[in-house]
Amino acid sequence: MLKPSWVTSANTADTPFPLNNLPYGVFSTASLTPRCGVAIGDQIFDCQAAEMSGLISGLYEAPLFAQADWNAVMEAGKSLWSALRQRLTDILADGSVSQTAAQACLIAQSDAEMHLPFRVSEFTDFYAGRHHATNVGTMFRGAENALPPNWLHIPIGYNGRASSVVISGTDIQRPWGQLKAPDAESPVFAPSRRFDFELEMGAIVGTASSGQVSVDTADNMIFGYVLLNDWSARDIQAWEYQPLGPFQAKATATSISPWIVTTEALAPFRCMTPPREVPLLPHLQDTGPMLFDIDLRVTHTTPEGADTVLADTNYREMYYSSAQQLAHHTSSGCPMRSGDLLGSGTISGARETERGSLLELSWGGKTPVSLSDGSSRSFIEDGDMITLEGQAKGDGYQIGFGHCVGTVLPADTK
Ligand code: CA
C-alpha cells in the first residue's frame, strides 16, 4: 500500500518516489553546494539542512551529512540504516509533527543537479544473466560452447575500474582501441565501431568485510541498488578478451542512476533465483529470496529525438543474486570495502525483445534493430542517447529508480 506523505506529489500511484521508497542521492543547486538528499515525490529532502536543524539528531554521534556522499551512513551498518530510514519516514509521513521544520528542507528536483551518490571504492562486474551469457557465448564460441564449463557453478566476474564510474547524464565519448576484424591480417588502432550498452543493476556494498562471507551476511552488507550501464566496445572486447577477460573494452565509462534505492525499500519485491540446473556448492547456495522483481526498460533516442524502446526485461532473470556474487567475491579472502560497486551482469530475458545489449538485439550486427523513425542500428552511433529505467511495482505504488542516461559523443580526432 502507498504510505501517505504530507509532500502531496509523493502520493500518486505513478510517482517513482513515494514515502515507501526514500532513495538516497547527492544534489546541488545554484545556491547549495553538493550534499546528501532523499527523493520524495518531485522534491528532495536536504539531509544536511535537516541534520543542522536537529531534525535527525539522536541516532548517531558524529555528523553523517557533513560530507557530500553517503559513505558515512553506509559504513555505519544495518541498524543505523534502519533507524535513519524510520526517522525519515516519520518526518515525511502524513501527520508528522516535524512538518513545518521539514518543509524548510525541501528543494524541487527540477532545480537540482545530481552527483555520484557515494565514493566508489572498487568496481567489479559480473556475468550472471543466463540468457545474456548464452547469447554472447553462442556468438563468440558457437552454440555448443556457449556457456563456459564453470558458469553454472560460480558467478563469473572481473575487476573493473572504480575511476570509470560516472553519474547518469554524463556524456560518453566513443573510445579508441585496438581492433581486429576476424578476416584481417593485423589489428588497427581506431575508434570503436561496435560501441554498445549493457543493462545491469549495481549492488552497493555498505559494510566492509575481511575473510569469507556467507550468502546471508553478504545480503546484509548490501546497502542498496542502482541502475547501471556498462558501456562496452565489442570490437575491442573480441580482440582482447582471451585469456584474461575484458580490459579496455569496459574501461571507458560505466554510468549509474543518481538515486540509491535501499535494500530495505525493496524488501516487498524479493524473489528467488531460477531453479538450479546443477546444485551450487554449499557456500553459494540460496538461503532465501535475494533477487528482486524489478521491471527494467532500455530506450534509444536518435540525435533528432526519435525514441524507440529497445528492450523490456526484469532483474529476476539473473541466475545469481548480488548476495551470491558478493559471497563468491570474498571466498578467497578478498576484503570488500564500503563503496564497493558490484555490476550484476547484463540482464536479458528469454525473448528477443528482452535483450539487454545491442550485441544481442542485433545479433552481432547481423539483424539491425529498426527504430521508430525508420532508421536502424546494429550498434550505437554518435549522438545516440541510451536511457535505462527501472521500477518495482507494488499495490498502488511503485519503487522507482529514476533514469540512467548517457549520450555517446564522437571519438577524439587524432
Ligand atoms: Ca557488463
mmCIF file of C-alpha atoms and ligand atoms in Angstrom:
data_model
loop_
_atom_site.group_PDB
_atom_site.id
_atom_site.type_symbol
_atom_site.label_atom_id
_atom_site.label_comp_id
_atom_site.label_asym_id
_atom_site.label_seq_id
_atom_site.Cartn_x
_atom_site.Cartn_y
_atom_site.Cartn_z
ATOM 1 C CA MET A 1 0.000 0.000 0.000
ATOM 2 C CA LEU A 2 1.068 3.576 -0.647
ATOM 3 C CA LYS A 3 2.271 5.262 2.544
ATOM 4 C CA PRO A 4 0.818 8.792 2.548
ATOM 5 C CA SER A 5 3.140 11.788 2.898
ATOM 6 C CA TRP A 6 2.444 15.467 3.517
ATOM 7 C CA VAL A 7 4.523 16.054 0.350
ATOM 8 C CA THR A 8 1.495 15.713 -1.917
ATOM 9 C CA SER A 9 3.436 14.874 -5.102
ATOM 10 C CA ALA A 10 4.580 11.671 -3.328
ATOM 11 C CA ASN A 11 1.016 10.360 -3.066
ATOM 12 C CA THR A 12 0.356 9.177 -6.611
ATOM 13 C CA ALA A 13 0.449 5.620 -7.932
ATOM 14 C CA ASP A 14 2.959 6.548 -10.619
ATOM 15 C CA THR A 15 5.498 8.687 -8.761
ATOM 16 C CA PRO A 16 8.840 6.851 -8.645
ATOM 17 C CA PHE A 17 9.490 8.306 -5.198
ATOM 18 C CA PRO A 18 6.609 7.706 -2.746
ATOM 19 C CA LEU A 19 7.250 7.545 1.009
ATOM 20 C CA ASN A 20 7.702 3.772 0.566
ATOM 21 C CA ASN A 21 10.889 4.429 -1.439
ATOM 22 C CA LEU A 22 13.051 7.211 0.095
ATOM 23 C CA PRO A 23 16.122 6.730 -2.136
ATOM 24 C CA TYR A 24 19.405 8.451 -1.314
ATOM 25 C CA GLY A 25 21.275 10.826 -3.624
ATOM 26 C CA VAL A 26 23.668 13.774 -3.708
ATOM 27 C CA PHE A 27 22.484 17.032 -5.249
ATOM 28 C CA SER A 28 23.416 20.676 -5.660
ATOM 29 C CA THR A 29 21.537 23.780 -6.790
ATOM 30 C CA ALA A 30 22.593 27.248 -7.941
ATOM 31 C CA SER A 31 22.861 28.264 -4.273
ATOM 32 C CA LEU A 32 23.569 24.962 -2.447
ATOM 33 C CA THR A 33 26.860 23.045 -2.586
ATOM 34 C CA PRO A 34 26.643 19.251 -3.208
ATOM 35 C CA ARG A 35 25.005 17.473 -0.274
ATOM 36 C CA CYS A 36 23.016 14.364 0.652
ATOM 37 C CA GLY A 37 19.296 14.306 -0.024
ATOM 38 C CA VAL A 38 16.327 11.966 -0.105
ATOM 39 C CA ALA A 39 13.858 11.926 -3.005
ATOM 40 C CA ILE A 40 10.202 12.353 -2.018
ATOM 41 C CA GLY A 41 7.674 12.944 -4.816
ATOM 42 C CA ASP A 42 9.074 15.709 -7.021
ATOM 43 C CA GLN A 43 11.086 17.144 -4.110
ATOM 44 C CA ILE A 44 14.404 16.439 -2.373
ATOM 45 C CA PHE A 45 14.703 16.462 1.406
ATOM 46 C CA ASP A 46 18.043 18.119 2.270
ATOM 47 C CA CYS A 47 19.698 15.849 4.870
ATOM 48 C CA GLN A 48 22.490 18.301 5.666
ATOM 49 C CA ALA A 49 19.990 21.035 6.492
ATOM 50 C CA ALA A 50 17.884 18.545 8.473
ATOM 51 C CA GLU A 51 20.916 17.423 10.477
ATOM 52 C CA MET A 52 21.928 21.017 11.231
ATOM 53 C CA SER A 53 18.421 21.881 12.384
ATOM 54 C CA GLY A 54 18.371 18.862 14.730
ATOM 55 C CA LEU A 55 15.604 17.030 12.864
ATOM 56 C CA ILE A 56 17.531 13.767 12.613
ATOM 57 C CA SER A 57 19.628 14.031 15.764
ATOM 58 C CA GLY A 58 19.884 11.349 18.422
ATOM 59 C CA LEU A 59 20.526 8.436 16.059
ATOM 60 C CA TYR A 60 24.310 8.728 15.985
ATOM 61 C CA GLU A 61 27.241 10.657 17.454
ATOM 62 C CA ALA A 62 29.269 12.276 14.670
ATOM 63 C CA PRO A 63 27.621 14.220 11.830
ATOM 64 C CA LEU A 64 26.695 11.917 8.959
ATOM 65 C CA PHE A 65 25.865 14.633 6.474
ATOM 66 C CA ALA A 66 28.827 16.998 6.696
ATOM 67 C CA GLN A 67 30.124 15.304 3.544
ATOM 68 C CA ALA A 68 28.705 15.172 0.037
ATOM 69 C CA ASP A 69 28.310 11.395 -0.143
ATOM 70 C CA TRP A 70 26.501 8.581 1.653
ATOM 71 C CA ASN A 71 29.637 6.680 2.674
ATOM 72 C CA ALA A 72 29.444 7.630 6.368
ATOM 73 C CA VAL A 73 25.914 6.222 6.538
ATOM 74 C CA MET A 74 26.926 3.150 4.527
ATOM 75 C CA GLU A 75 29.867 2.388 6.825
ATOM 76 C CA ALA A 76 27.681 2.678 9.929
ATOM 77 C CA GLY A 77 25.887 -0.581 9.150
ATOM 78 C CA LYS A 78 22.444 -2.043 9.009
ATOM 79 C CA SER A 79 20.993 -0.951 12.368
ATOM 80 C CA LEU A 80 21.734 2.711 11.577
ATOM 81 C CA TRP A 81 20.326 2.233 8.056
ATOM 82 C CA SER A 82 17.033 1.040 9.553
ATOM 83 C CA ALA A 83 16.911 3.736 12.233
ATOM 84 C CA LEU A 84 17.605 6.500 9.709
ATOM 85 C CA ARG A 85 15.000 5.181 7.278
ATOM 86 C CA GLN A 86 12.446 5.039 10.098
ATOM 87 C CA ARG A 87 13.259 8.595 11.164
ATOM 88 C CA LEU A 88 12.970 9.907 7.597
ATOM 89 C CA THR A 89 9.666 8.054 7.214
ATOM 90 C CA ASP A 90 8.354 9.661 10.429
ATOM 91 C CA ILE A 91 9.439 13.153 9.329
ATOM 92 C CA LEU A 92 7.891 12.905 5.863
ATOM 93 C CA ALA A 93 4.727 10.922 6.749
ATOM 94 C CA ASP A 94 1.296 12.482 6.645
ATOM 95 C CA GLY A 95 0.551 13.969 10.082
ATOM 96 C CA SER A 96 4.243 14.335 11.017
ATOM 97 C CA VAL A 97 4.885 16.650 13.975
ATOM 98 C CA SER A 98 8.053 17.842 12.150
ATOM 99 C CA GLN A 99 6.267 19.028 9.008
ATOM 100 C CA THR A 100 6.869 22.767 9.488
ATOM 101 C CA ALA A 101 10.596 22.366 10.203
ATOM 102 C CA ALA A 102 10.989 19.754 7.457
ATOM 103 C CA GLN A 103 9.241 21.942 4.897
ATOM 104 C CA ALA A 104 12.211 24.306 5.067
ATOM 105 C CA CYS A 105 14.491 21.430 3.986
ATOM 106 C CA LEU A 106 12.668 20.705 0.697
ATOM 107 C CA ILE A 107 14.153 21.553 -2.698
ATOM 108 C CA ALA A 108 12.425 20.950 -6.044
ATOM 109 C CA GLN A 109 14.104 18.201 -8.028
ATOM 110 C CA SER A 110 13.750 20.393 -11.118
ATOM 111 C CA ASP A 111 16.169 22.898 -9.507
ATOM 112 C CA ALA A 112 18.770 20.283 -8.609
ATOM 113 C CA GLU A 113 21.779 18.793 -10.345
ATOM 114 C CA MET A 114 22.617 15.238 -9.304
ATOM 115 C CA HIS A 115 26.093 13.900 -8.473
ATOM 116 C CA LEU A 116 27.554 10.474 -7.711
ATOM 117 C CA PRO A 117 25.758 9.413 -4.505
ATOM 118 C CA PHE A 118 28.768 7.636 -2.973
ATOM 119 C CA ARG A 119 32.528 7.375 -3.343
ATOM 120 C CA VAL A 120 33.055 4.257 -5.443
ATOM 121 C CA SER A 121 35.924 2.419 -3.767
ATOM 122 C CA GLU A 122 36.094 -0.559 -6.133
ATOM 123 C CA PHE A 123 34.080 -1.837 -9.088
ATOM 124 C CA THR A 124 33.522 -5.453 -10.049
ATOM 125 C CA ASP A 125 31.356 -6.543 -12.933
ATOM 126 C CA PHE A 126 29.736 -9.968 -13.182
ATOM 127 C CA TYR A 127 28.291 -12.075 -15.977
ATOM 128 C CA ALA A 128 25.353 -13.660 -14.205
ATOM 129 C CA GLY A 129 22.484 -13.440 -16.690
ATOM 130 C CA ARG A 130 21.894 -16.848 -18.232
ATOM 131 C CA HIS A 131 20.233 -15.631 -21.411
ATOM 132 C CA HIS A 132 22.911 -12.979 -21.944
ATOM 133 C CA ALA A 133 25.765 -15.429 -21.350
ATOM 134 C CA THR A 134 24.149 -17.960 -23.683
ATOM 135 C CA ASN A 135 23.556 -15.384 -26.422
ATOM 136 C CA VAL A 136 27.051 -13.882 -26.249
ATOM 137 C CA GLY A 137 28.703 -17.287 -25.882
ATOM 138 C CA THR A 138 26.838 -18.548 -28.948
ATOM 139 C CA MET A 139 28.075 -15.588 -30.990
ATOM 140 C CA PHE A 140 31.672 -15.731 -29.754
ATOM 141 C CA ARG A 141 32.216 -19.507 -29.495
ATOM 142 C CA GLY A 142 29.240 -21.302 -31.101
ATOM 143 C CA ALA A 143 26.075 -22.770 -29.565
ATOM 144 C CA GLU A 144 27.818 -25.892 -28.256
ATOM 145 C CA ASN A 145 30.319 -23.951 -26.174
ATOM 146 C CA ALA A 146 28.017 -21.037 -25.289
ATOM 147 C CA LEU A 147 28.127 -21.421 -21.508
ATOM 148 C CA PRO A 148 31.680 -21.852 -20.187
ATOM 149 C CA PRO A 149 32.067 -25.029 -18.054
ATOM 150 C CA ASN A 150 32.333 -23.009 -14.820
ATOM 151 C CA TRP A 151 29.254 -20.862 -15.473
ATOM 152 C CA LEU A 152 26.656 -22.944 -13.596
ATOM 153 C CA HIS A 153 28.984 -23.227 -10.575
ATOM 154 C CA ILE A 154 30.323 -19.713 -9.960
ATOM 155 C CA PRO A 155 29.195 -16.190 -10.799
ATOM 156 C CA ILE A 156 31.965 -15.176 -13.210
ATOM 157 C CA GLY A 157 33.275 -11.635 -12.811
ATOM 158 C CA TYR A 158 36.237 -9.373 -13.471
ATOM 159 C CA ASN A 159 37.739 -6.489 -11.544
ATOM 160 C CA GLY A 160 36.735 -3.242 -13.235
ATOM 161 C CA ARG A 161 37.769 0.352 -12.656
ATOM 162 C CA ALA A 162 36.143 2.468 -9.954
ATOM 163 C CA SER A 163 37.602 5.503 -11.743
ATOM 164 C CA SER A 164 35.370 4.852 -14.748
ATOM 165 C CA VAL A 165 32.051 5.094 -12.853
ATOM 166 C CA VAL A 166 30.093 8.254 -13.759
ATOM 167 C CA ILE A 167 26.731 9.716 -12.819
ATOM 168 C CA SER A 168 23.754 9.488 -15.166
ATOM 169 C CA GLY A 169 23.726 12.402 -17.614
ATOM 170 C CA THR A 170 27.475 12.346 -18.201
ATOM 171 C CA ASP A 171 28.313 12.275 -21.923
ATOM 172 C CA ILE A 172 30.258 9.211 -23.048
ATOM 173 C CA GLN A 173 32.994 9.684 -25.619
ATOM 174 C CA ARG A 174 33.390 6.868 -28.112
ATOM 175 C CA PRO A 175 36.627 5.042 -27.243
ATOM 176 C CA TRP A 176 39.651 4.311 -29.370
ATOM 177 C CA GLY A 177 41.126 0.868 -29.210
ATOM 178 C CA GLN A 178 42.926 -1.923 -30.917
ATOM 179 C CA LEU A 179 40.554 -3.675 -33.292
ATOM 180 C CA LYS A 180 40.986 -6.683 -35.494
ATOM 181 C CA ALA A 181 38.322 -7.956 -37.837
ATOM 182 C CA PRO A 182 38.238 -11.786 -37.945
ATOM 183 C CA ASP A 183 39.460 -11.853 -41.548
ATOM 184 C CA ALA A 184 42.029 -9.052 -41.187
ATOM 185 C CA GLU A 185 45.694 -9.951 -41.051
ATOM 186 C CA SER A 186 46.632 -7.472 -38.334
ATOM 187 C CA PRO A 187 44.918 -5.135 -35.878
ATOM 188 C CA VAL A 188 44.430 -1.378 -36.303
ATOM 189 C CA PHE A 189 44.154 1.413 -33.708
ATOM 190 C CA ALA A 190 40.881 3.252 -34.382
ATOM 191 C CA PRO A 191 37.642 4.451 -32.770
ATOM 192 C CA SER A 192 35.359 1.557 -31.801
ATOM 193 C CA ARG A 193 32.798 0.744 -34.491
ATOM 194 C CA ARG A 194 30.777 -1.580 -32.303
ATOM 195 C CA PHE A 195 30.072 0.522 -29.212
ATOM 196 C CA ASP A 196 27.268 -0.837 -27.028
ATOM 197 C CA PHE A 197 25.346 -0.508 -23.771
ATOM 198 C CA GLU A 198 24.697 -3.190 -21.150
ATOM 199 C CA LEU A 199 21.578 -3.082 -18.969
ATOM 200 C CA GLU A 200 22.579 -4.022 -15.420
ATOM 201 C CA MET A 201 21.785 -3.438 -11.783
ATOM 202 C CA GLY A 202 24.546 -2.273 -9.445
ATOM 203 C CA ALA A 203 24.661 -3.504 -5.854
ATOM 204 C CA ILE A 204 26.402 -1.174 -3.394
ATOM 205 C CA VAL A 205 28.336 -2.715 -0.517
ATOM 206 C CA GLY A 206 27.695 -0.747 2.675
ATOM 207 C CA THR A 207 29.633 -2.545 5.372
ATOM 208 C CA ALA A 208 33.195 -3.697 4.792
ATOM 209 C CA SER A 209 34.389 -7.275 5.305
ATOM 210 C CA SER A 210 37.562 -9.283 5.637
ATOM 211 C CA GLY A 211 37.740 -13.011 5.083
ATOM 212 C CA GLN A 212 34.995 -15.273 3.766
ATOM 213 C CA VAL A 213 31.433 -14.064 3.985
ATOM 214 C CA SER A 214 28.299 -16.230 3.814
ATOM 215 C CA VAL A 215 25.450 -15.518 1.396
ATOM 216 C CA ASP A 216 23.292 -14.374 4.342
ATOM 217 C CA THR A 217 25.950 -11.997 5.650
ATOM 218 C CA ALA A 218 26.549 -10.706 2.139
ATOM 219 C CA ASP A 219 22.846 -9.893 1.769
ATOM 220 C CA ASN A 220 23.036 -7.842 4.980
ATOM 221 C CA MET A 221 26.125 -5.964 3.727
ATOM 222 C CA ILE A 222 24.333 -4.575 0.650
ATOM 223 C CA PHE A 223 23.155 -1.019 1.271
ATOM 224 C CA GLY A 224 21.131 -0.605 -1.901
ATOM 225 C CA TYR A 225 20.885 -0.800 -5.659
ATOM 226 C CA VAL A 226 21.193 1.477 -8.690
ATOM 227 C CA LEU A 227 20.687 1.080 -12.434
ATOM 228 C CA LEU A 228 23.992 0.547 -14.203
ATOM 229 C CA ASN A 229 25.021 0.860 -17.855
ATOM 230 C CA ASP A 230 28.304 -0.906 -18.549
ATOM 231 C CA TRP A 231 29.309 0.770 -21.826
ATOM 232 C CA SER A 232 31.123 -1.837 -23.918
ATOM 233 C CA ALA A 233 33.240 -1.707 -27.073
ATOM 234 C CA ARG A 234 32.529 -5.082 -28.683
ATOM 235 C CA ASP A 235 35.304 -4.883 -31.277
ATOM 236 C CA ILE A 236 37.930 -4.056 -28.641
ATOM 237 C CA GLN A 237 36.481 -6.832 -26.457
ATOM 238 C CA ALA A 238 36.564 -9.509 -29.175
ATOM 239 C CA TRP A 239 40.293 -8.944 -29.785
ATOM 240 C CA GLU A 240 41.472 -8.531 -26.195
ATOM 241 C CA TYR A 241 39.318 -10.841 -24.068
ATOM 242 C CA GLN A 242 41.264 -14.096 -24.235
ATOM 243 C CA PRO A 243 42.605 -15.306 -21.852
ATOM 244 C CA LEU A 244 42.155 -12.720 -19.054
ATOM 245 C CA GLY A 245 38.728 -11.271 -19.911
ATOM 246 C CA PRO A 246 37.627 -7.740 -20.709
ATOM 247 C CA PHE A 247 40.015 -4.832 -20.134
ATOM 248 C CA GLN A 248 39.885 -1.701 -22.333
ATOM 249 C CA ALA A 249 36.513 -2.730 -23.825
ATOM 250 C CA LYS A 250 34.898 -1.909 -20.481
ATOM 251 C CA ALA A 251 37.165 0.845 -19.175
ATOM 252 C CA THR A 252 35.708 3.904 -20.930
ATOM 253 C CA ALA A 253 32.780 4.538 -18.598
ATOM 254 C CA THR A 254 30.090 2.899 -16.508
ATOM 255 C CA SER A 255 27.014 5.069 -15.816
ATOM 256 C CA ILE A 256 24.875 4.704 -12.697
ATOM 257 C CA SER A 257 21.492 6.219 -11.821
ATOM 258 C CA PRO A 258 21.623 9.003 -9.196
ATOM 259 C CA TRP A 259 19.340 7.515 -6.507
ATOM 260 C CA ILE A 260 20.401 4.592 -4.307
ATOM 261 C CA VAL A 261 17.258 2.542 -3.712
ATOM 262 C CA THR A 262 17.832 0.856 -0.369
ATOM 263 C CA THR A 263 17.659 -2.892 0.146
ATOM 264 C CA GLU A 264 15.043 -2.159 2.808
ATOM 265 C CA ALA A 265 12.754 -0.309 0.360
ATOM 266 C CA LEU A 266 12.988 -3.300 -1.980
ATOM 267 C CA ALA A 267 12.074 -5.859 0.698
ATOM 268 C CA PRO A 268 8.485 -6.425 -0.587
ATOM 269 C CA PHE A 269 9.885 -7.325 -4.007
ATOM 270 C CA ARG A 270 12.299 -10.099 -3.028
ATOM 271 C CA CYS A 271 12.152 -13.234 -5.166
ATOM 272 C CA MET A 272 14.093 -16.450 -5.630
ATOM 273 C CA THR A 273 16.729 -17.121 -8.270
ATOM 274 C CA PRO A 274 15.677 -19.579 -11.011
ATOM 275 C CA PRO A 275 15.801 -23.349 -10.414
ATOM 276 C CA ARG A 276 19.346 -24.718 -10.452
ATOM 277 C CA GLU A 277 20.361 -26.993 -13.273
ATOM 278 C CA VAL A 278 23.204 -28.322 -11.125
ATOM 279 C CA PRO A 279 23.322 -27.778 -7.350
ATOM 280 C CA LEU A 280 25.603 -24.995 -6.188
ATOM 281 C CA LEU A 281 28.355 -25.805 -3.707
ATOM 282 C CA PRO A 282 27.229 -25.072 -0.119
ATOM 283 C CA HIS A 283 28.968 -21.692 0.215
ATOM 284 C CA LEU A 284 26.953 -20.274 -2.715
ATOM 285 C CA GLN A 285 23.563 -21.867 -2.132
ATOM 286 C CA ASP A 286 20.463 -19.715 -1.873
ATOM 287 C CA THR A 287 19.282 -19.207 1.691
ATOM 288 C CA GLY A 288 16.205 -17.145 0.857
ATOM 289 C CA PRO A 289 14.807 -14.768 -1.743
ATOM 290 C CA MET A 290 17.674 -12.399 -2.614
ATOM 291 C CA LEU A 291 16.796 -11.326 -6.132
ATOM 292 C CA PHE A 292 14.248 -8.571 -6.719
ATOM 293 C CA ASP A 293 11.252 -8.233 -9.025
ATOM 294 C CA ILE A 294 12.216 -5.004 -10.811
ATOM 295 C CA ASP A 295 10.885 -4.133 -14.268
ATOM 296 C CA LEU A 296 13.622 -2.731 -16.499
ATOM 297 C CA ARG A 297 13.474 -0.866 -19.785
ATOM 298 C CA VAL A 298 16.032 0.415 -22.306
ATOM 299 C CA THR A 299 15.135 3.297 -24.620
ATOM 300 C CA HIS A 300 17.199 4.526 -27.562
ATOM 301 C CA THR A 301 16.934 8.157 -28.693
ATOM 302 C CA THR A 302 18.354 9.368 -32.004
ATOM 303 C CA PRO A 303 20.131 12.758 -32.247
ATOM 304 C CA GLU A 304 16.865 14.037 -33.787
ATOM 305 C CA GLY A 305 14.862 12.912 -30.750
ATOM 306 C CA ALA A 306 13.115 9.763 -32.047
ATOM 307 C CA ASP A 307 12.562 7.332 -29.146
ATOM 308 C CA THR A 308 12.475 3.553 -29.527
ATOM 309 C CA VAL A 309 12.069 1.065 -26.693
ATOM 310 C CA LEU A 310 14.829 -1.469 -27.337
ATOM 311 C CA ALA A 311 14.092 -3.914 -24.531
ATOM 312 C CA ASP A 312 11.864 -4.675 -21.556
ATOM 313 C CA THR A 313 13.080 -7.205 -19.029
ATOM 314 C CA ASN A 314 13.284 -7.841 -15.279
ATOM 315 C CA TYR A 315 16.058 -8.181 -12.699
ATOM 316 C CA ARG A 316 14.639 -11.559 -11.615
ATOM 317 C CA GLU A 317 16.096 -13.036 -14.832
ATOM 318 C CA MET A 318 19.501 -13.263 -13.136
ATOM 319 C CA TYR A 319 20.905 -16.710 -12.321
ATOM 320 C CA TYR A 320 22.868 -15.388 -9.329
ATOM 321 C CA SER A 321 21.823 -12.741 -6.789
ATOM 322 C CA SER A 322 24.153 -9.908 -5.778
ATOM 323 C CA ALA A 323 24.446 -11.590 -2.362
ATOM 324 C CA GLN A 324 25.748 -14.752 -4.040
ATOM 325 C CA GLN A 325 28.136 -12.682 -6.141
ATOM 326 C CA LEU A 326 29.393 -10.890 -3.047
ATOM 327 C CA ALA A 327 29.828 -14.166 -1.126
ATOM 328 C CA HIS A 328 31.783 -15.588 -4.078
ATOM 329 C CA HIS A 329 33.875 -12.407 -4.249
ATOM 330 C CA THR A 330 35.043 -12.971 -0.655
ATOM 331 C CA SER A 331 35.612 -16.729 -0.991
ATOM 332 C CA SER A 332 39.378 -16.335 -1.428
ATOM 333 C CA GLY A 333 39.549 -13.878 1.468
ATOM 334 C CA CYS A 334 39.263 -10.791 -0.746
ATOM 335 C CA PRO A 335 38.433 -7.839 1.540
ATOM 336 C CA MET A 336 35.386 -5.824 0.496
ATOM 337 C CA ARG A 337 35.162 -2.108 1.150
ATOM 338 C CA SER A 338 32.326 0.209 1.888
ATOM 339 C CA GLY A 339 31.556 1.713 -1.507
ATOM 340 C CA ASP A 340 32.323 -1.437 -3.484
ATOM 341 C CA LEU A 341 30.072 -1.490 -6.541
ATOM 342 C CA LEU A 342 29.036 -4.859 -7.998
ATOM 343 C CA GLY A 343 27.566 -4.895 -11.520
ATOM 344 C CA SER A 344 25.046 -7.722 -11.884
ATOM 345 C CA GLY A 345 25.980 -8.594 -15.443
ATOM 346 C CA THR A 346 23.764 -7.861 -18.425
ATOM 347 C CA ILE A 347 20.109 -8.648 -17.789
ATOM 348 C CA SER A 348 18.366 -10.324 -20.709
ATOM 349 C CA GLY A 349 15.148 -12.310 -20.778
ATOM 350 C CA ALA A 350 14.406 -15.301 -22.991
ATOM 351 C CA ARG A 351 12.586 -13.340 -25.690
ATOM 352 C CA GLU A 352 14.190 -11.286 -28.445
ATOM 353 C CA THR A 353 12.548 -8.110 -27.086
ATOM 354 C CA GLU A 354 14.075 -8.719 -23.650
ATOM 355 C CA ARG A 355 17.751 -8.490 -24.569
ATOM 356 C CA GLY A 356 19.871 -6.071 -22.560
ATOM 357 C CA SER A 357 22.514 -5.143 -25.150
ATOM 358 C CA LEU A 358 22.660 -4.223 -28.840
ATOM 359 C CA LEU A 359 25.131 -7.065 -29.372
ATOM 360 C CA GLU A 360 22.268 -9.451 -28.615
ATOM 361 C CA LEU A 361 19.450 -7.342 -30.083
ATOM 362 C CA SER A 362 21.209 -7.043 -33.468
ATOM 363 C CA TRP A 363 22.838 -10.485 -33.084
ATOM 364 C CA GLY A 364 26.326 -9.140 -33.565
ATOM 365 C CA GLY A 365 25.172 -6.756 -36.310
ATOM 366 C CA LYS A 366 23.516 -9.443 -38.457
ATOM 367 C CA THR A 367 19.946 -8.249 -37.786
ATOM 368 C CA PRO A 368 19.973 -4.461 -37.217
ATOM 369 C CA VAL A 369 17.282 -3.119 -34.898
ATOM 370 C CA SER A 370 14.549 -0.983 -36.518
ATOM 371 C CA LEU A 371 13.971 2.408 -34.907
ATOM 372 C CA SER A 372 10.765 4.430 -34.733
ATOM 373 C CA ASP A 373 11.966 6.932 -37.376
ATOM 374 C CA GLY A 374 12.585 4.182 -39.957
ATOM 375 C CA SER A 375 16.359 4.047 -39.497
ATOM 376 C CA SER A 376 18.165 1.118 -37.889
ATOM 377 C CA ARG A 377 21.093 0.357 -35.602
ATOM 378 C CA SER A 378 23.473 -2.527 -35.120
ATOM 379 C CA PHE A 379 25.472 -0.584 -32.528
ATOM 380 C CA ILE A 380 25.391 2.923 -31.033
ATOM 381 C CA GLU A 381 26.045 5.835 -33.387
ATOM 382 C CA ASP A 382 27.426 9.253 -32.414
ATOM 383 C CA GLY A 383 24.753 11.433 -30.844
ATOM 384 C CA ASP A 384 22.568 8.488 -29.778
ATOM 385 C CA MET A 385 21.240 8.527 -26.221
ATOM 386 C CA ILE A 386 20.555 5.400 -24.150
ATOM 387 C CA THR A 387 18.172 5.566 -21.170
ATOM 388 C CA LEU A 388 17.695 2.822 -18.588
ATOM 389 C CA GLU A 389 14.635 2.879 -16.321
ATOM 390 C CA GLY A 390 13.537 0.590 -13.527
ATOM 391 C CA GLN A 391 10.676 0.193 -11.121
ATOM 392 C CA ALA A 392 9.334 -2.374 -8.691
ATOM 393 C CA LYS A 393 5.545 -2.352 -8.846
ATOM 394 C CA GLY A 394 3.616 -2.602 -5.586
ATOM 395 C CA ASP A 395 -0.070 -2.355 -4.719
ATOM 396 C CA GLY A 396 -0.971 1.248 -5.598
ATOM 397 C CA TYR A 397 2.627 2.451 -5.596
ATOM 398 C CA GLN A 398 5.983 1.850 -7.219
ATOM 399 C CA ILE A 399 9.585 1.942 -6.123
ATOM 400 C CA GLY A 400 11.304 3.819 -8.951
ATOM 401 C CA PHE A 401 14.997 4.066 -9.718
ATOM 402 C CA GLY A 402 14.743 7.164 -11.905
ATOM 403 C CA HIS A 403 16.794 7.202 -15.089
ATOM 404 C CA CYS A 404 20.310 6.220 -16.068
ATOM 405 C CA VAL A 405 21.106 8.237 -19.188
ATOM 406 C CA GLY A 406 24.121 8.713 -21.414
ATOM 407 C CA THR A 407 24.734 10.240 -24.854
ATOM 408 C CA VAL A 408 27.587 8.960 -26.999
ATOM 409 C CA LEU A 409 29.848 11.659 -28.424
ATOM 410 C CA PRO A 410 32.230 11.235 -31.375
ATOM 411 C CA ALA A 411 35.694 9.861 -30.678
ATOM 412 C CA ASP A 412 38.603 12.266 -30.282
ATOM 413 C CA THR A 413 40.229 13.157 -33.551
ATOM 414 C CA LYS A 414 43.853 12.116 -33.542
HETATM 415 CA CA CA B 1 28.868 -5.983 -18.008
#
